[in-house]
XYZ file of C-alpha atoms in Angstrom:
478
model
C 38.969 140.296 117.925
C 39.848 144.077 117.908
C 40.731 143.628 121.872
C 43.254 141.023 121.193
C 44.720 143.016 118.427
C 45.209 145.986 120.781
C 46.797 143.886 123.325
C 49.299 142.582 121.072
C 50.263 146.234 120.115
C 50.560 147.101 123.720
C 52.760 144.245 124.375
C 54.982 144.795 121.432
C 55.220 148.502 122.350
C 56.402 147.533 125.851
C 59.043 145.260 124.394
C 60.075 148.008 122.163
C 60.385 150.406 125.135
C 62.623 147.964 126.890
C 64.779 147.443 123.829
C 65.044 151.280 123.595
C 65.890 151.595 127.197
C 68.593 148.865 126.842
C 70.081 150.777 123.857
C 70.235 153.873 126.025
C 72.403 151.855 128.558
C 74.494 150.425 125.969
C 74.896 153.545 123.814
C 75.908 155.700 126.903
C 78.461 153.176 128.269
C 79.665 152.529 124.766
C 80.371 156.196 124.301
C 81.908 156.551 127.821
C 84.224 153.477 127.144
C 85.114 154.813 123.666
C 86.092 158.298 125.109
C 88.088 156.598 127.921
C 90.129 154.520 125.233
C 91.005 157.770 123.508
C 91.927 159.594 126.856
C 94.360 156.726 127.675
C 95.827 156.835 124.154
C 96.329 160.633 124.540
C 98.057 160.188 127.923
C 100.400 157.529 126.401
C 101.366 160.055 123.735
C 101.759 162.838 126.068
C 98.924 164.942 125.010
C 97.930 165.865 128.572
C 95.469 168.628 127.761
C 93.513 166.546 125.174
C 93.522 163.733 127.777
C 92.100 165.823 130.344
C 89.236 167.054 128.095
C 88.465 163.468 127.002
C 88.391 162.419 130.624
C 85.981 165.134 131.392
C 83.650 163.907 128.731
C 83.944 160.389 130.067
C 82.822 161.662 133.455
C 79.856 163.408 131.987
C 78.737 160.384 129.961
C 79.055 158.053 132.823
C 77.200 160.431 134.985
C 74.319 160.667 132.464
C 73.924 156.854 132.633
C 73.807 156.855 136.448
C 71.259 159.668 136.576
C 68.988 158.126 133.944
C 69.193 154.526 134.930
C 70.604 154.291 138.515
C 69.438 150.508 138.944
C 70.613 149.247 135.441
C 73.118 146.539 135.114
C 75.666 149.139 133.793
C 75.454 151.359 136.970
C 78.554 149.797 138.595
C 80.596 150.105 135.550
C 79.294 153.700 135.168
C 80.361 154.546 138.784
C 83.775 153.077 138.492
C 84.554 154.767 135.248
C 83.342 158.107 136.374
C 85.566 157.675 139.490
C 88.545 156.861 137.191
C 87.918 159.929 135.189
C 87.435 162.255 138.113
C 90.759 160.891 139.526
C 92.623 161.448 136.237
C 91.441 165.039 136.386
C 92.685 165.460 139.983
C 89.256 165.594 141.614
C 90.190 163.092 144.163
C 87.803 163.880 146.935
C 84.880 163.114 144.653
C 86.786 160.113 142.915
C 87.618 158.172 146.125
C 83.737 158.126 147.125
C 83.106 156.463 143.819
C 86.075 154.152 143.662
C 85.918 152.639 147.114
C 83.873 149.456 145.781
C 86.840 148.373 143.848
C 89.001 148.302 146.786
C 86.744 145.734 148.472
C 85.963 143.411 145.684
C 87.138 139.881 144.994
C 86.012 140.124 141.278
C 89.079 141.563 139.620
C 88.782 142.808 135.989
C 90.407 145.267 133.781
C 88.020 148.022 134.986
C 88.256 147.285 138.661
C 92.114 147.203 138.448
C 92.145 150.459 136.852
C 89.841 151.814 139.487
C 92.341 150.350 142.275
C 95.223 152.233 140.573
C 93.070 155.481 140.583
C 92.047 154.836 144.046
C 95.544 154.586 145.192
C 96.784 157.526 143.242
C 94.190 159.700 144.843
C 94.961 158.486 148.395
C 98.520 159.483 147.624
C 97.442 162.981 146.520
C 95.458 163.435 149.626
C 98.188 162.089 151.987
C 96.536 158.764 153.017
C 99.374 156.731 152.470
C 98.159 153.473 154.221
C 94.916 153.486 152.132
C 96.951 154.015 148.958
C 99.327 151.157 149.656
C 96.371 148.968 150.476
C 95.127 149.463 146.936
C 98.520 149.302 145.009
C 99.180 145.879 147.225
C 96.240 144.235 145.458
C 97.693 144.812 142.157
C 101.195 143.486 142.716
C 100.180 140.159 141.221
C 97.878 141.696 138.368
C 97.912 139.817 134.964
C 98.636 143.087 133.353
C 102.305 143.859 133.227
C 101.711 147.376 133.011
C 99.416 147.650 136.027
C 101.601 145.366 137.879
C 104.637 147.621 137.120
C 102.778 150.685 138.053
C 101.391 149.348 141.424
C 105.010 148.010 142.238
C 106.606 151.351 141.693
C 103.953 153.207 143.828
C 104.035 150.414 146.485
C 108.036 151.010 146.704
C 107.563 154.791 146.795
C 105.144 154.311 149.792
C 107.535 152.050 151.533
C 110.154 154.732 151.246
C 108.059 157.494 152.441
C 107.042 155.646 155.522
C 110.826 154.926 156.307
C 110.909 151.383 155.239
C 113.758 152.161 152.848
C 115.462 148.822 152.706
C 111.983 147.131 151.717
C 111.695 149.828 149.198
C 115.018 148.981 147.692
C 113.877 145.495 147.313
C 110.654 146.272 145.685
C 112.410 148.327 143.194
C 114.571 145.606 142.158
C 114.195 144.776 138.336
C 112.425 148.151 137.668
C 114.470 149.861 134.964
C 112.312 152.702 134.033
C 113.800 156.259 134.689
C 111.568 157.238 137.644
C 112.475 154.036 139.289
C 116.235 154.989 139.287
C 115.393 158.406 141.122
C 113.199 156.745 143.603
C 115.997 154.084 144.183
C 118.471 157.091 144.856
C 115.991 158.450 147.582
C 115.529 154.970 149.182
C 119.339 154.341 149.284
C 119.909 157.804 150.697
C 117.195 157.315 153.239
C 118.540 153.914 154.296
C 122.047 155.505 154.974
C 123.621 153.833 152.050
C 125.199 157.102 151.001
C 128.004 155.797 148.880
C 125.744 153.697 146.633
C 123.118 156.615 146.418
C 125.989 158.914 145.232
C 127.353 156.402 142.647
C 123.783 156.022 141.155
C 123.308 159.802 141.262
C 126.657 160.340 139.494
C 125.447 157.934 136.770
C 122.301 159.902 136.286
C 124.137 163.210 136.291
C 126.420 161.940 133.731
C 123.470 161.515 131.412
C 122.610 165.166 131.969
C 119.355 164.210 133.785
C 117.687 167.360 134.908
C 114.100 165.732 135.640
C 115.174 164.015 139.102
C 113.998 165.362 142.361
C 117.457 166.429 143.185
C 116.500 168.587 146.165
C 114.982 165.702 147.749
C 117.952 163.548 147.217
C 120.195 166.186 148.776
C 117.926 166.591 151.804
C 117.744 162.856 152.356
C 121.524 162.498 152.088
C 121.865 165.324 154.417
C 119.927 163.852 157.140
C 122.586 161.048 157.461
C 125.535 162.874 156.218
C 125.564 166.712 155.648
C 129.059 166.809 154.376
C 128.109 164.083 151.688
C 125.139 166.085 150.779
C 127.281 169.190 150.155
C 129.536 167.315 148.027
C 126.512 165.948 145.948
C 125.418 169.651 145.532
C 128.832 170.267 143.902
C 128.062 167.536 141.459
C 124.753 168.836 140.599
C 126.336 172.137 139.635
C 127.298 170.342 136.243
C 123.666 169.978 135.276
C 122.311 172.345 132.577
C 119.085 174.527 132.920
C 119.621 175.337 136.580
C 118.552 178.907 137.285
C 120.717 181.212 139.317
C 117.903 181.578 141.911
C 117.590 177.829 142.144
C 121.302 177.377 142.697
C 121.442 180.117 145.241
C 118.671 178.582 147.218
C 120.291 175.172 147.219
C 123.556 176.641 148.430
C 121.861 178.758 151.036
C 120.165 175.486 152.356
C 123.338 173.668 152.159
C 125.202 176.252 154.352
C 122.388 176.128 156.819
C 122.841 172.582 157.382
C 126.676 172.725 157.667
C 126.810 175.348 160.273
C 127.187 172.900 163.122
C 129.550 170.384 161.260
C 131.749 172.424 158.855
C 131.447 176.278 159.589
C 134.296 177.094 157.055
C 132.447 175.295 154.331
C 129.139 176.866 155.411
C 130.847 180.277 155.060
C 131.832 179.546 151.496
C 128.316 178.281 150.605
C 126.768 181.580 151.961
C 129.444 183.562 150.007
C 128.629 181.652 146.762
C 124.837 182.104 147.311
C 125.399 185.837 147.472
C 127.383 185.843 144.395
C 125.161 183.756 142.337
C 121.798 185.322 143.713
C 123.103 188.824 143.336
C 120.368 191.227 144.726
C 117.767 188.540 145.215
C 116.036 187.689 148.588
C 117.835 184.489 148.782
C 121.293 186.201 148.367
C 120.206 188.669 151.202
C 119.435 185.780 153.624
C 122.733 184.197 152.885
C 124.300 187.454 153.903
C 122.277 187.505 157.102
C 123.463 183.881 157.730
C 127.149 185.092 157.317
C 126.684 187.772 159.906
C 124.954 185.038 162.130
C 128.120 182.853 161.807
C 130.299 185.817 162.868
C 128.159 186.521 165.836
C 128.430 183.044 167.050
C 132.326 183.632 167.184
C 132.005 187.236 168.632
C 133.547 187.209 172.311
C 133.493 191.059 173.026
C 131.421 193.883 172.388
C 134.295 195.536 170.606
C 133.585 193.326 167.644
C 130.030 194.465 166.961
C 130.572 197.739 165.225
C 132.044 196.093 162.273
C 128.955 193.718 162.052
C 126.681 196.784 162.344
C 128.606 198.171 159.203
C 128.021 194.889 157.330
C 124.206 195.044 158.328
C 123.914 198.577 156.915
C 125.400 197.527 153.740
C 123.031 194.513 153.514
C 120.176 196.883 154.169
C 121.247 199.179 151.140
C 121.577 196.170 148.837
C 118.691 193.988 149.844
C 115.614 196.148 150.143
C 113.151 193.267 150.319
C 114.617 192.382 153.611
C 114.812 195.801 155.079
C 112.516 194.904 157.997
C 114.379 191.832 159.024
C 117.733 193.555 158.777
C 116.434 196.589 160.700
C 115.224 194.401 163.506
C 118.529 192.536 163.402
C 120.480 195.863 163.492
C 118.523 197.226 166.287
C 119.218 194.385 168.702
C 123.046 194.362 167.810
C 123.108 197.998 168.366
C 121.282 197.797 171.638
C 123.530 194.915 173.012
C 126.579 197.077 172.013
C 125.283 200.190 173.553
C 124.486 198.559 176.894
C 127.773 196.538 176.970
C 129.970 199.560 176.268
C 128.205 202.231 178.444
C 126.777 200.499 181.450
C 129.026 200.636 184.456
C 128.704 199.579 188.136
C 127.625 203.247 188.827
C 124.717 203.047 186.344
C 121.196 202.952 187.845
C 120.004 199.332 187.547
C 123.145 198.576 185.470
C 122.947 194.928 186.479
C 119.522 194.558 185.176
C 120.237 196.331 182.078
C 123.485 194.142 181.344
C 121.479 190.847 182.307
C 118.841 191.830 179.660
C 121.634 192.563 177.085
C 123.203 189.263 177.938
C 119.970 187.513 177.270
C 119.378 189.289 173.909
C 122.950 188.093 172.826
C 122.017 184.649 173.833
C 118.485 184.340 172.456
C 117.978 186.795 169.690
C 121.667 187.177 168.316
C 122.598 183.638 169.234
C 125.998 184.824 170.188
C 126.861 182.287 173.148
C 130.550 183.385 173.682
C 129.529 187.123 174.075
C 126.502 186.351 176.257
C 128.674 184.376 178.579
C 131.078 187.191 178.998
C 128.186 189.619 179.617
C 126.598 187.304 182.109
C 129.980 186.872 184.108
C 130.466 190.689 184.291
C 127.451 190.889 186.531
C 128.979 189.025 189.526
C 132.254 190.691 188.934
C 131.051 194.303 188.752
C 127.909 194.009 190.943
C 128.791 191.136 193.397
C 126.021 191.897 195.757
C 123.294 192.137 192.988
C 120.574 189.620 193.834
C 120.681 188.712 190.004
C 124.349 187.826 190.117
C 123.575 184.221 190.961
C 120.989 183.974 188.059
C 123.695 185.293 185.765
C 126.333 182.855 186.931
C 123.729 179.851 186.201
C 123.089 181.304 182.792
C 126.861 181.620 182.063
C 127.646 178.090 183.179
C 125.174 176.602 180.758
C 126.973 178.306 177.944
C 130.353 177.061 178.866
C 130.626 173.526 180.188
C 134.162 174.224 181.187
C 133.208 176.825 183.732
C 130.600 174.566 185.500
C 132.853 173.639 188.433
C 134.282 177.071 189.108
C 130.734 178.530 188.885
C 129.317 175.994 191.327
C 132.160 176.861 193.751
C 131.418 180.557 193.495
C 127.682 179.980 193.977
C 128.090 177.998 197.012
C 130.782 180.309 198.581
C 129.123 183.669 197.871
C 125.424 182.953 196.993
C 124.234 179.988 198.986
C 121.314 181.896 200.386
C 120.093 183.186 197.042
C 116.473 182.606 196.299
C 117.644 181.284 192.888
C 119.774 178.470 194.530
C 116.996 177.825 196.985
C 114.644 177.206 194.022
C 116.949 174.876 192.432
C 117.235 172.931 195.797
C 113.471 172.731 195.789
C 113.100 175.283 198.527
C 111.093 178.031 196.481
C 110.472 181.115 198.276
C 108.290 184.313 197.711
C 111.544 186.245 197.221
C 112.184 184.287 194.037
C 109.096 185.260 192.609
C 109.439 188.863 193.745
C 112.872 188.964 191.876
C 111.488 187.603 188.672
C 108.449 189.975 188.663
C 110.937 192.850 189.129
C 113.034 191.759 186.266
C 109.975 191.275 184.261
C 108.572 194.664 184.938
C 111.896 196.417 184.145
C 112.170 194.450 180.827
C 108.564 195.536 179.970
C 109.528 199.262 180.695
C 112.493 199.138 178.549
C 110.769 197.387 175.588
C 107.960 200.185 175.787
C 110.568 203.001 175.795
C 112.169 201.448 172.834
C 108.965 200.793 170.904
C 106.387 203.631 171.221
C 103.903 201.510 169.597
C 103.882 199.003 172.431
C 101.233 200.016 174.956
C 102.472 199.771 178.588
C 101.648 196.510 180.062
C 101.507 194.689 176.867
C 104.665 192.741 177.744
C 104.137 190.342 180.789
C 105.463 192.029 183.867
C 105.756 188.831 186.119
C 106.667 185.348 186.161
C 108.152 184.197 182.818
C 109.095 187.017 180.571
C 108.344 186.743 176.800
C 111.446 185.388 175.066
C 113.022 187.551 172.425
C 112.584 186.399 168.966
C 115.811 184.943 167.394
C 117.346 186.666 164.427
C 119.002 184.705 161.463
C 122.181 182.851 162.321
C 124.193 181.889 165.322
C 123.823 178.767 167.379
C 120.693 177.917 169.435
C 121.401 177.914 173.188
C 118.811 177.114 175.747
C 117.658 179.538 178.432
C 118.621 178.490 181.879
């Protein structure tokens, strides 16, 4: 009798333990879900710090359930909820590992759909656009209007980022929330529909909207029409709360984009950036860009002293750019010195002038001046073995001189190793000339920079190209 009584007690105890275990599962998930509801509410009300704290508690509660009861029926729910919480806190690498199941399940519930949203957002944050769109696309027909709208917006944004702008415009149709208007502007600009993008932008600017990604809009418009982007920048000047530094940076970027299409307007932009930026680094770079524009038009070495004066003034005004300005000034001064002092009687004058012309072309990006210096070599040193190399370099800088240069090469320098190489008849003489020029360049560089060890610069074959300084046009080496 006593044995049967003890057995009943043991069975009752086992049932109680099971019930208690079930309560642990239930209480743990109940608390995690309760905290998640509070976190969502805090997000909707804009209480971001409190929302982040609540999501942290959600992650902790869900992890506790998983650690204590990994095989329970609540494990899947705890896994997804923890992944959602981590995603909301920006811990996306951990979150994605937990949310992957939601992306491959056919059983859609509120929780799995929320997990899909979190999965997509995290892949966007990590730059995995294809994976992100795969998650969002599964929610385009969600029964929840809120999740459907969220997925549709992100899907459209990803279409735009992948270059499918027209599809993005169609996907945004009917979305009236403010962020959709900004995304529509970006898609219109990316699709080349600049007039429509500008019209929508004007309507947003008229509303005093300062929250849009205007820098992105300007850049996208500029890819198709730099002039239109510049006029858009004028419109953005009406917006409030734009700091002088931000305005100066946008003006500088605008000027750099306009250099090749409207140098006069680019000049005005650089001057505006200097005026607004005052003594900032941005203003200093605008000043260097102005010097670069002037260098692009310089045709003789006699114009360089005035630019050297301007560079000295910039160096005094913009201390943070002293290293860049000093390097720029040294190259300008060296080119000026060689161009004015080297004569046909100078020892290795042809080599010195050739290297100065290369500096004008590659470092100063002053193609007109470089052409003039290259053409002096066959004029003043007609028997120099580097005269044909100089002619070849000059004709690349002036398409109008190609026929005359070709005639000169054929009549005077037909047997040159440089022309033989172009004809596919490479000779040892070509490599010897290049090695000699490289060795001479290395010697000059070492003399100008005592810190450079002899032999640090290549002495044969292809020489190390000079680093370009700000401004000017980019002209390829012959």
